[in-house]
Amino acid sequence: AGETDVLYMAGYDQDDNYIRDVNVSWSVQGDVGTISTGDTYSRSTIFTATTIGTGTVQADTSTFSDQTGIITVSGGALDHLVIRDEANGGGSEVGDVIMTTDESLTLHAAGYDSYDNYLSDVDVTWSMTGDLDDVASSGTSVEFSPTTSSTTGTIVVSSPGVTSDATGDIIIIHGLLNHIVIRDRANGAGFEIDTLSMETGQVQGLY
């Protein structure tokens, strides 16, 4: 993708003697690229490969038509990264997420060329913003399993020479009630009551 080729429409007699280049209407079959001439009749056009796949370029006049052989377009150079929620370019780009500490989120680093053709999942560097818990620092994918509630931030992927990407805002809230602990102050403050020595008449608040 991204490469170009100039094509010319040559006219011949019945014995294959070249006569002249002919004005034709050019079109692309298979949506693998674009032509420079649009709907204009022209003796030549520039074909630009843009989309992975196979197709042809066709030329038509009111009397004659011709088309190229099969054009196979492969991906171009790695240009940018996108964080997705499934491997191999599947799923969706990861935007804003609200999740609990009971949940996990698997993220994949998908690589694309400059025409947004998916190439492959890429071994990248992962990093965090805000006060989110850390994830593994490298790999084609990571599993984010937060343990700290009331945190927020984004997860970022980067690789040298290509455009990086970040998730939307990730907000972590507490999970479901799992167990109870007796403490000496309200609202989760103070200390857990383990052993306690008291004299008669003393008072100890328990929460």
Short mmCIF file of C-alpha atoms in Angstrom, two decimals:
data_model
loop_
_atom_site.label_atom_id
_atom_site.label_comp_id
_atom_site.label_asym_id
_atom_site.label_seq_id
_atom_site.Cartn_x
_atom_site.Cartn_y
_atom_site.Cartn_z
CA ALA A 1 0.00 0.00 0.00
CA GLY A 2 1.21 3.49 -0.86
CA GLU A 3 3.04 2.52 -4.03
CA THR A 4 2.01 4.00 -7.40
CA ASP A 5 2.12 2.91 -11.01
CA VAL A 6 1.47 4.94 -14.17
CA LEU A 7 -0.79 3.16 -16.68
CA TYR A 8 -1.24 4.05 -20.37
CA MET A 9 -3.99 3.03 -22.81
CA ALA A 10 -2.31 2.01 -26.07
CA GLY A 11 -4.42 1.53 -29.23
CA TYR A 12 -3.60 -1.14 -31.85
CA ASP A 13 -4.97 -2.29 -35.20
CA GLN A 14 -6.15 -5.86 -35.82
CA ASP A 15 -2.58 -6.94 -36.56
CA ASP A 16 -1.28 -5.56 -33.26
CA ASN A 17 0.40 -2.54 -34.86
CA TYR A 18 0.54 0.30 -32.34
CA ILE A 19 -1.45 3.36 -33.51
CA ARG A 20 -1.63 5.84 -30.62
CA ASP A 21 -2.53 6.22 -26.98
CA VAL A 22 -6.31 6.49 -26.56
CA ASN A 23 -8.51 8.54 -24.22
CA VAL A 24 -10.46 6.17 -21.96
CA SER A 25 -12.49 6.11 -18.76
CA TRP A 26 -10.42 4.50 -15.98
CA SER A 27 -11.85 2.61 -12.99
CA VAL A 28 -10.65 0.34 -10.19
CA GLN A 29 -12.33 -3.01 -9.62
CA GLY A 30 -11.99 -4.48 -6.14
CA ASP A 31 -11.46 -1.25 -4.15
CA VAL A 32 -7.72 -1.86 -3.75
CA GLY A 33 -6.67 1.65 -4.74
CA THR A 34 -7.41 4.93 -6.46
CA ILE A 35 -6.80 6.48 -9.88
CA SER A 36 -5.65 10.04 -10.42
CA THR A 37 -8.03 10.84 -13.28
CA GLY A 38 -11.35 10.24 -11.53
CA ASP A 39 -14.23 10.36 -14.03
CA THR A 40 -12.17 12.24 -16.65
CA TYR A 41 -11.24 10.53 -19.93
CA SER A 42 -7.46 10.35 -20.27
CA ARG A 43 -4.72 8.48 -22.10
CA SER A 44 -3.01 7.62 -18.82
CA THR A 45 -3.69 7.49 -15.11
CA ILE A 46 -1.75 7.00 -11.89
CA PHE A 47 -2.89 4.05 -9.81
CA THR A 48 -2.17 4.31 -6.07
CA ALA A 49 -2.47 1.12 -4.01
CA THR A 50 -4.32 1.84 -0.75
CA THR A 51 -6.10 -1.25 0.55
CA ILE A 52 -4.92 -4.81 1.16
CA GLY A 53 -6.55 -7.22 -1.29
CA THR A 54 -6.77 -8.05 -4.98
CA GLY A 55 -8.34 -6.15 -7.86
CA THR A 56 -7.84 -4.76 -11.34
CA VAL A 57 -7.76 -1.45 -13.18
CA GLN A 58 -10.19 -1.24 -16.10
CA ALA A 59 -10.23 1.12 -19.09
CA ASP A 60 -13.31 1.68 -21.26
CA THR A 61 -14.33 3.57 -24.39
CA SER A 62 -17.69 3.45 -26.12
CA THR A 63 -16.32 0.63 -28.28
CA PHE A 64 -13.39 -1.06 -26.53
CA SER A 65 -12.35 -2.06 -23.05
CA ASP A 66 -9.38 -3.68 -21.37
CA GLN A 67 -8.23 -4.42 -17.84
CA THR A 68 -5.01 -5.27 -16.12
CA GLY A 69 -4.24 -8.65 -14.68
CA ILE A 70 -4.83 -9.23 -11.00
CA ILE A 71 -3.21 -6.55 -8.81
CA THR A 72 -2.30 -7.82 -5.34
CA VAL A 73 -1.88 -5.13 -2.69
CA SER A 74 -0.06 -5.93 0.56
CA GLY A 75 0.38 -3.79 3.65
CA GLY A 76 2.78 -0.87 3.71
CA ALA A 77 5.31 0.07 6.38
CA LEU A 78 4.21 0.20 10.02
CA ASP A 79 2.89 3.72 10.65
CA HIS A 80 0.76 3.81 13.80
CA LEU A 81 -0.58 1.77 16.70
CA VAL A 82 -4.12 1.24 17.95
CA ILE A 83 -5.07 -0.34 21.30
CA ARG A 84 -7.86 -2.88 20.71
CA ASP A 85 -9.77 -5.28 22.97
CA GLU A 86 -9.23 -8.34 20.74
CA ALA A 87 -6.20 -9.80 18.97
CA ASN A 88 -5.37 -9.70 15.24
CA GLY A 89 -7.14 -6.40 14.55
CA GLY A 90 -10.45 -7.67 15.93
CA GLY A 91 -12.81 -6.16 18.46
CA SER A 92 -12.92 -2.42 19.06
CA GLU A 93 -10.53 0.40 19.80
CA VAL A 94 -10.47 0.92 23.58
CA GLY A 95 -12.04 4.21 24.64
CA ASP A 96 -13.29 5.26 28.09
CA VAL A 97 -13.69 2.39 30.56
CA ILE A 98 -15.23 2.17 34.03
CA MET A 99 -14.28 -1.08 35.78
CA THR A 100 -14.09 -2.57 39.26
CA THR A 101 -11.13 -4.12 41.03
CA ASP A 102 -12.84 -7.50 40.45
CA GLU A 103 -12.48 -7.15 36.68
CA SER A 104 -9.63 -7.41 34.20
CA LEU A 105 -9.11 -5.91 30.75
CA THR A 106 -6.98 -7.50 28.03
CA LEU A 107 -5.44 -5.01 25.61
CA HIS A 108 -3.76 -5.68 22.26
CA ALA A 109 -1.37 -3.42 20.31
CA ALA A 110 -2.51 -3.50 16.67
CA GLY A 111 -0.17 -2.09 14.00
CA TYR A 112 -1.39 -0.27 10.89
CA ASP A 113 0.14 1.29 7.80
CA SER A 114 -0.54 4.89 6.76
CA TYR A 115 -3.70 3.77 4.89
CA ASP A 116 -5.16 2.13 8.03
CA ASN A 117 -4.54 -1.40 6.81
CA TYR A 118 -4.08 -3.77 9.74
CA LEU A 119 -0.64 -5.41 9.58
CA SER A 120 -0.13 -7.43 12.76
CA ASP A 121 -0.09 -7.15 16.53
CA VAL A 122 3.16 -5.43 17.54
CA ASP A 123 5.60 -5.96 20.41
CA VAL A 124 5.45 -2.54 22.06
CA THR A 125 6.21 -0.65 25.26
CA TRP A 126 3.22 -0.25 27.61
CA SER A 127 3.00 2.57 30.15
CA MET A 128 0.46 4.27 32.38
CA THR A 129 -0.71 7.79 33.10
CA GLY A 130 -2.47 8.95 36.24
CA ASP A 131 -2.39 6.70 39.31
CA LEU A 132 -3.48 3.39 37.75
CA ASP A 133 -1.82 0.17 38.84
CA ASP A 134 1.06 -0.91 36.59
CA VAL A 135 0.89 -3.41 33.72
CA ALA A 136 3.65 -5.43 32.07
CA SER A 137 6.12 -3.11 30.33
CA SER A 138 6.33 -4.90 26.95
CA GLY A 139 4.57 -7.37 24.68
CA THR A 140 1.92 -7.52 21.98
CA SER A 141 -0.79 -7.62 24.65
CA VAL A 142 -1.26 -7.05 28.38
CA GLU A 143 -3.86 -7.95 30.96
CA PHE A 144 -4.78 -5.04 33.21
CA SER A 145 -6.09 -6.33 36.55
CA PRO A 146 -6.35 -3.37 38.93
CA THR A 147 -6.36 -3.85 42.68
CA THR A 148 -6.55 -0.21 43.80
CA SER A 149 -9.91 1.55 43.68
CA SER A 150 -10.55 5.27 43.21
CA THR A 151 -7.78 5.53 40.61
CA THR A 152 -7.89 6.85 37.08
CA GLY A 153 -5.63 7.30 34.05
CA THR A 154 -4.86 5.91 30.60
CA ILE A 155 -2.78 3.05 29.21
CA VAL A 156 -0.33 4.01 26.46
CA VAL A 157 1.49 1.98 23.77
CA SER A 158 4.59 3.20 21.97
CA SER A 159 7.26 1.92 19.60
CA PRO A 160 10.20 3.79 18.02
CA GLY A 161 9.40 5.52 14.74
CA VAL A 162 5.62 5.03 14.77
CA THR A 163 2.66 7.00 16.13
CA SER A 164 1.65 5.87 19.62
CA ASP A 165 -1.86 5.37 20.99
CA ALA A 166 -3.64 5.60 24.34
CA THR A 167 -6.88 4.28 25.74
CA GLY A 168 -9.62 6.60 26.83
CA ASP A 169 -9.91 7.43 30.53
CA ILE A 170 -9.95 4.29 32.68
CA ILE A 171 -11.73 4.74 36.02
CA ILE A 172 -11.39 2.11 38.74
CA ILE A 173 -14.09 1.64 41.40
CA HIS A 174 -14.22 -0.84 44.29
CA GLY A 175 -15.35 -4.40 43.76
CA LEU A 176 -18.13 -6.34 45.49
CA LEU A 177 -18.09 -6.88 49.27
CA ASN A 178 -15.84 -9.89 49.89
CA HIS A 179 -15.04 -9.93 53.62
CA ILE A 180 -15.35 -7.81 56.77
CA VAL A 181 -12.71 -6.52 59.21
CA ILE A 182 -13.22 -5.06 62.71
CA ARG A 183 -11.31 -1.76 63.03
CA ASP A 184 -10.86 0.88 65.74
CA ARG A 185 -11.99 3.81 63.57
CA ALA A 186 -14.79 4.46 61.07
CA ASN A 187 -14.60 4.61 57.27
CA GLY A 188 -11.70 2.17 56.93
CA ALA A 189 -9.35 4.30 59.02
CA GLY A 190 -7.35 3.26 62.08
CA PHE A 191 -6.19 -0.28 62.68
CA GLU A 192 -7.61 -3.79 62.52
CA ILE A 193 -8.46 -5.15 65.97
CA ASP A 194 -6.38 -8.27 66.58
CA THR A 195 -5.58 -8.80 70.24
CA LEU A 196 -6.76 -6.20 72.71
CA SER A 197 -5.89 -5.75 76.40
CA MET A 198 -8.25 -3.56 78.41
CA GLU A 199 -8.88 -2.68 82.07
CA THR A 200 -12.37 -2.80 83.49
CA GLY A 201 -14.22 0.39 82.77
CA GLN A 202 -12.31 1.18 79.60
CA VAL A 203 -14.27 1.80 76.40
CA GLN A 204 -13.18 0.87 72.87
CA GLY A 205 -15.18 1.83 69.80
CA LEU A 206 -15.40 -0.88 67.18
CA TYR A 207 -16.26 -0.45 63.51
#
